[in-house]
């Protein structure tokens, strides 16, 4: 019987983009669009670091 081992260094996954109606447009201090932008920046940095560790990976 074969047991699958999870990847110890999986490729980062992009954050889920907010839907078109998730921002209320009232200037909230923690707007979902700002939070998404922050998550997207962290994802891009994590992906760049992952690609350096896995140069054989296709884009």
N, CA, C and O of each residue as an XYZ file, in Angstrom:
236
protein
N       0.850     -1.189      0.000
C       0.000      0.000      0.000
C       0.888      1.243      0.000
O       1.850      1.329      0.764
N       0.559      2.196     -0.857
C       1.341      3.417     -0.998
C       0.696      4.552     -0.199
O      -0.518      4.753     -0.228
N       1.540      5.270      0.500
C       1.059      6.422      1.275
C       1.641      7.676      0.641
O       2.854      7.784      0.466
N       0.770      8.631      0.297
C       1.272      9.857     -0.316
C       1.759     10.808      0.774
O       1.127     10.968      1.818
N       2.884     11.423      0.500
C       3.480     12.369      1.426
C       3.223     13.771      0.893
O       3.494     14.041     -0.277
N       2.702     14.673      1.731
C       2.442     16.031      1.245
C       3.746     16.733      0.871
O       4.793     16.493      1.473
N       3.661     17.597     -0.127
C       4.805     18.364     -0.582
C       5.277     19.262      0.567
O       4.486     20.044      1.095
N       6.557     19.162      0.965
C       7.037     19.985      2.074
C       7.209     21.460      1.709
O       7.347     22.304      2.594
N       7.201     21.774      0.408
C       7.360     23.156     -0.044
C       6.413     23.416     -1.215
O       6.859     23.573     -2.352
N       5.108     23.463     -0.942
C       4.149     23.646     -2.049
C       4.233     25.051     -2.633
O       4.626     26.006     -1.963
N       3.850     25.146     -3.909
C       3.807     26.450     -4.593
C       2.758     27.322     -3.898
O       1.650     26.855     -3.635
N       3.090     28.579     -3.599
C       2.103     29.475     -2.984
C       0.893     29.659     -3.906
O       1.027     29.666     -5.130
N      -0.258     29.804     -3.316
C      -1.489     30.015     -4.066
C      -1.912     31.477     -3.953
O      -1.793     32.077     -2.885
N      -2.405     32.050     -5.047
C      -2.808     33.460     -4.998
C      -4.031     33.652     -4.103
O      -4.847     32.744     -3.944
N      -4.144     34.844     -3.524
C      -5.324     35.112     -2.700
C      -6.565     35.209     -3.584
O      -6.473     35.486     -4.780
N      -7.699     34.981     -2.988
C      -8.955     35.080     -3.734
C      -9.325     36.553     -3.888
O      -9.402     37.294     -2.908
N      -9.547     36.956     -5.119
C      -9.901     38.347     -5.399
C     -11.314     38.629     -4.894
O     -12.215     37.811     -5.081
N     -11.513     39.794     -4.249
C     -12.861     40.127     -3.780
C     -13.824     40.256     -4.958
O     -13.439     40.653     -6.058
N     -15.057     39.916     -4.704
C     -16.086     40.037     -5.721
C     -16.416     41.496     -5.993
O     -16.046     42.372     -5.211
N     -17.113     41.765     -7.104
C     -17.409     43.155     -7.488
C     -18.286     43.892     -6.482
O     -18.289     45.122     -6.460
N     -19.024     43.172     -5.657
C     -19.927     43.835     -4.706
C     -19.418     43.789     -3.269
O     -20.147     44.160     -2.349
N     -18.174     43.337     -3.057
C     -17.677     43.207     -1.684
C     -17.208     44.531     -1.089
O     -17.188     44.673      0.134
N     -16.829     45.507     -1.921
C     -16.437     46.824     -1.417
C     -17.695     47.689     -1.393
O     -18.403     47.819     -2.391
N     -17.950     48.274     -0.229
C     -19.171     49.087     -0.104
C     -18.966     50.520     -0.594
O     -19.936     51.257     -0.769
N     -17.699     50.923     -0.818
C     -17.426     52.254     -1.341
C     -17.547     53.367     -0.328
O     -17.581     54.537     -0.708
N     -17.613     53.036      0.969
C     -17.782     54.083      1.976
C     -16.476     54.489      2.648
O     -16.492     55.227      3.633
N     -15.354     54.019      2.131
C     -14.063     54.431      2.679
C     -13.706     53.776      4.000
O     -13.105     54.415      4.863
N     -14.060     52.532      4.169
C     -13.750     51.801      5.405
C     -12.239     51.810      5.657
O     -11.458     51.752      4.707
N     -11.822     51.883      6.913
C     -10.377     51.870      7.200
C      -9.709     50.552      6.797
O      -8.521     50.548      6.474
N     -10.423     49.464      6.806
C      -9.906     48.159      6.377
C     -10.752     47.664      5.207
O     -11.504     46.698      5.337
N     -10.620     48.333      4.069
C     -11.382     47.960      2.879
C     -10.913     46.598      2.366
O      -9.723     46.288      2.424
N     -11.832     45.797      1.871
C     -11.470     44.480      1.342
C     -10.493     44.604      0.176
O      -9.684     43.702     -0.043
N     -10.552     45.694     -0.570
C      -9.631     45.883     -1.692
C      -8.209     46.163     -1.194
O      -7.237     45.713     -1.802
N      -8.090     46.907     -0.087
C      -6.773     47.151      0.512
C      -6.203     45.853      1.084
O      -5.017     45.566      0.919
N      -7.039     45.079      1.747
C      -6.588     43.802      2.307
C      -6.144     42.866      1.196
O      -5.139     42.168      1.327
N      -6.891     42.852      0.109
C      -6.519     42.017     -1.041
C      -5.180     42.468     -1.618
O      -4.339     41.632     -1.949
N      -4.975     43.755     -1.741
C      -3.718     44.286     -2.260
C      -2.547     43.851     -1.377
O      -1.498     43.461     -1.889
N      -2.721     43.915     -0.059
C      -1.675     43.473      0.866
C      -1.392     41.981      0.696
O      -0.234     41.564      0.657
N      -2.456     41.179      0.594
C      -2.294     39.735      0.416
C      -1.614     39.423     -0.913
O      -0.806     38.499     -0.997
N      -1.939     40.188     -1.946
C      -1.350     39.981     -3.267
C       0.145     40.289     -3.245
O       0.928     39.577     -3.874
N       0.551     41.331     -2.536
C       1.975     41.657     -2.410
C       2.715     40.536     -1.679
O       3.808     40.148     -2.092
N       2.127     40.008     -0.589
C       2.750     38.900      0.146
C       2.837     37.658     -0.735
O       3.839     36.944     -0.706
N       1.790     37.398     -1.516
C       1.793     36.242     -2.413
C       2.902     36.368     -3.449
O       3.639     35.412     -3.688
N       3.025     37.536     -4.063
C       4.055     37.738     -5.102
C       5.457     37.549     -4.527
O       6.322     36.971     -5.185
N       5.688     38.030     -3.308
C       6.995     37.854     -2.664
C       7.236     36.376     -2.361
O       8.333     35.865     -2.589
N       6.217     35.692     -1.850
C       6.344     34.269     -1.537
C       6.568     33.458     -2.804
O       7.354     32.511     -2.802
N       5.885     33.818     -3.886
C       6.042     33.105     -5.153
C       7.448     33.305     -5.712
O       8.058     32.358     -6.207
N       7.962     34.524     -5.636
C       9.316     34.795     -6.130
C      10.336     33.968     -5.348
O      11.258     33.407     -5.941
N      10.183     33.888     -4.031
C      11.093     33.093     -3.202
C      10.959     31.617     -3.546
O      11.959     30.903     -3.616
N       9.743     31.158     -3.761
C       9.509     29.743     -4.103
C      10.158     29.415     -5.445
O      10.765     28.355     -5.603
N      10.029     30.333     -6.418
C      10.619     30.098     -7.746
C      12.141     30.023     -7.669
O      12.761     29.284     -8.434
N      12.749     30.777     -6.758
C      14.194     30.683     -6.593
C      14.576     29.306     -6.043
O      15.614     28.754     -6.407
N      13.738     28.758     -5.170
C      14.009     27.424     -4.615
C      13.682     26.322     -5.596
O      14.182     25.205     -5.462
N      12.834     26.622     -6.598
C      12.382     25.622     -7.579
C      12.561     26.178     -8.992
O      11.571     26.425     -9.680
N      13.802     26.380     -9.438
C      14.026     26.965    -10.771
C      13.511     26.093    -11.916
O      13.323     26.581    -13.031
N      13.285     24.815    -11.647
C      12.791     23.919    -12.685
C      11.285     24.056    -12.926
O      10.761     23.514    -13.899
N      10.596     24.773    -12.051
C       9.135     24.898    -12.152
C       8.750     25.797    -13.330
O       9.379     26.823    -13.589
N       7.713     25.383    -14.018
C       7.185     26.180    -15.144
C       6.293     27.285    -14.604
O       5.696     27.153    -13.536
N       6.211     28.376    -15.359
C       5.351     29.492    -14.933
C       3.898     29.195    -15.108
O       3.054     30.035    -14.795
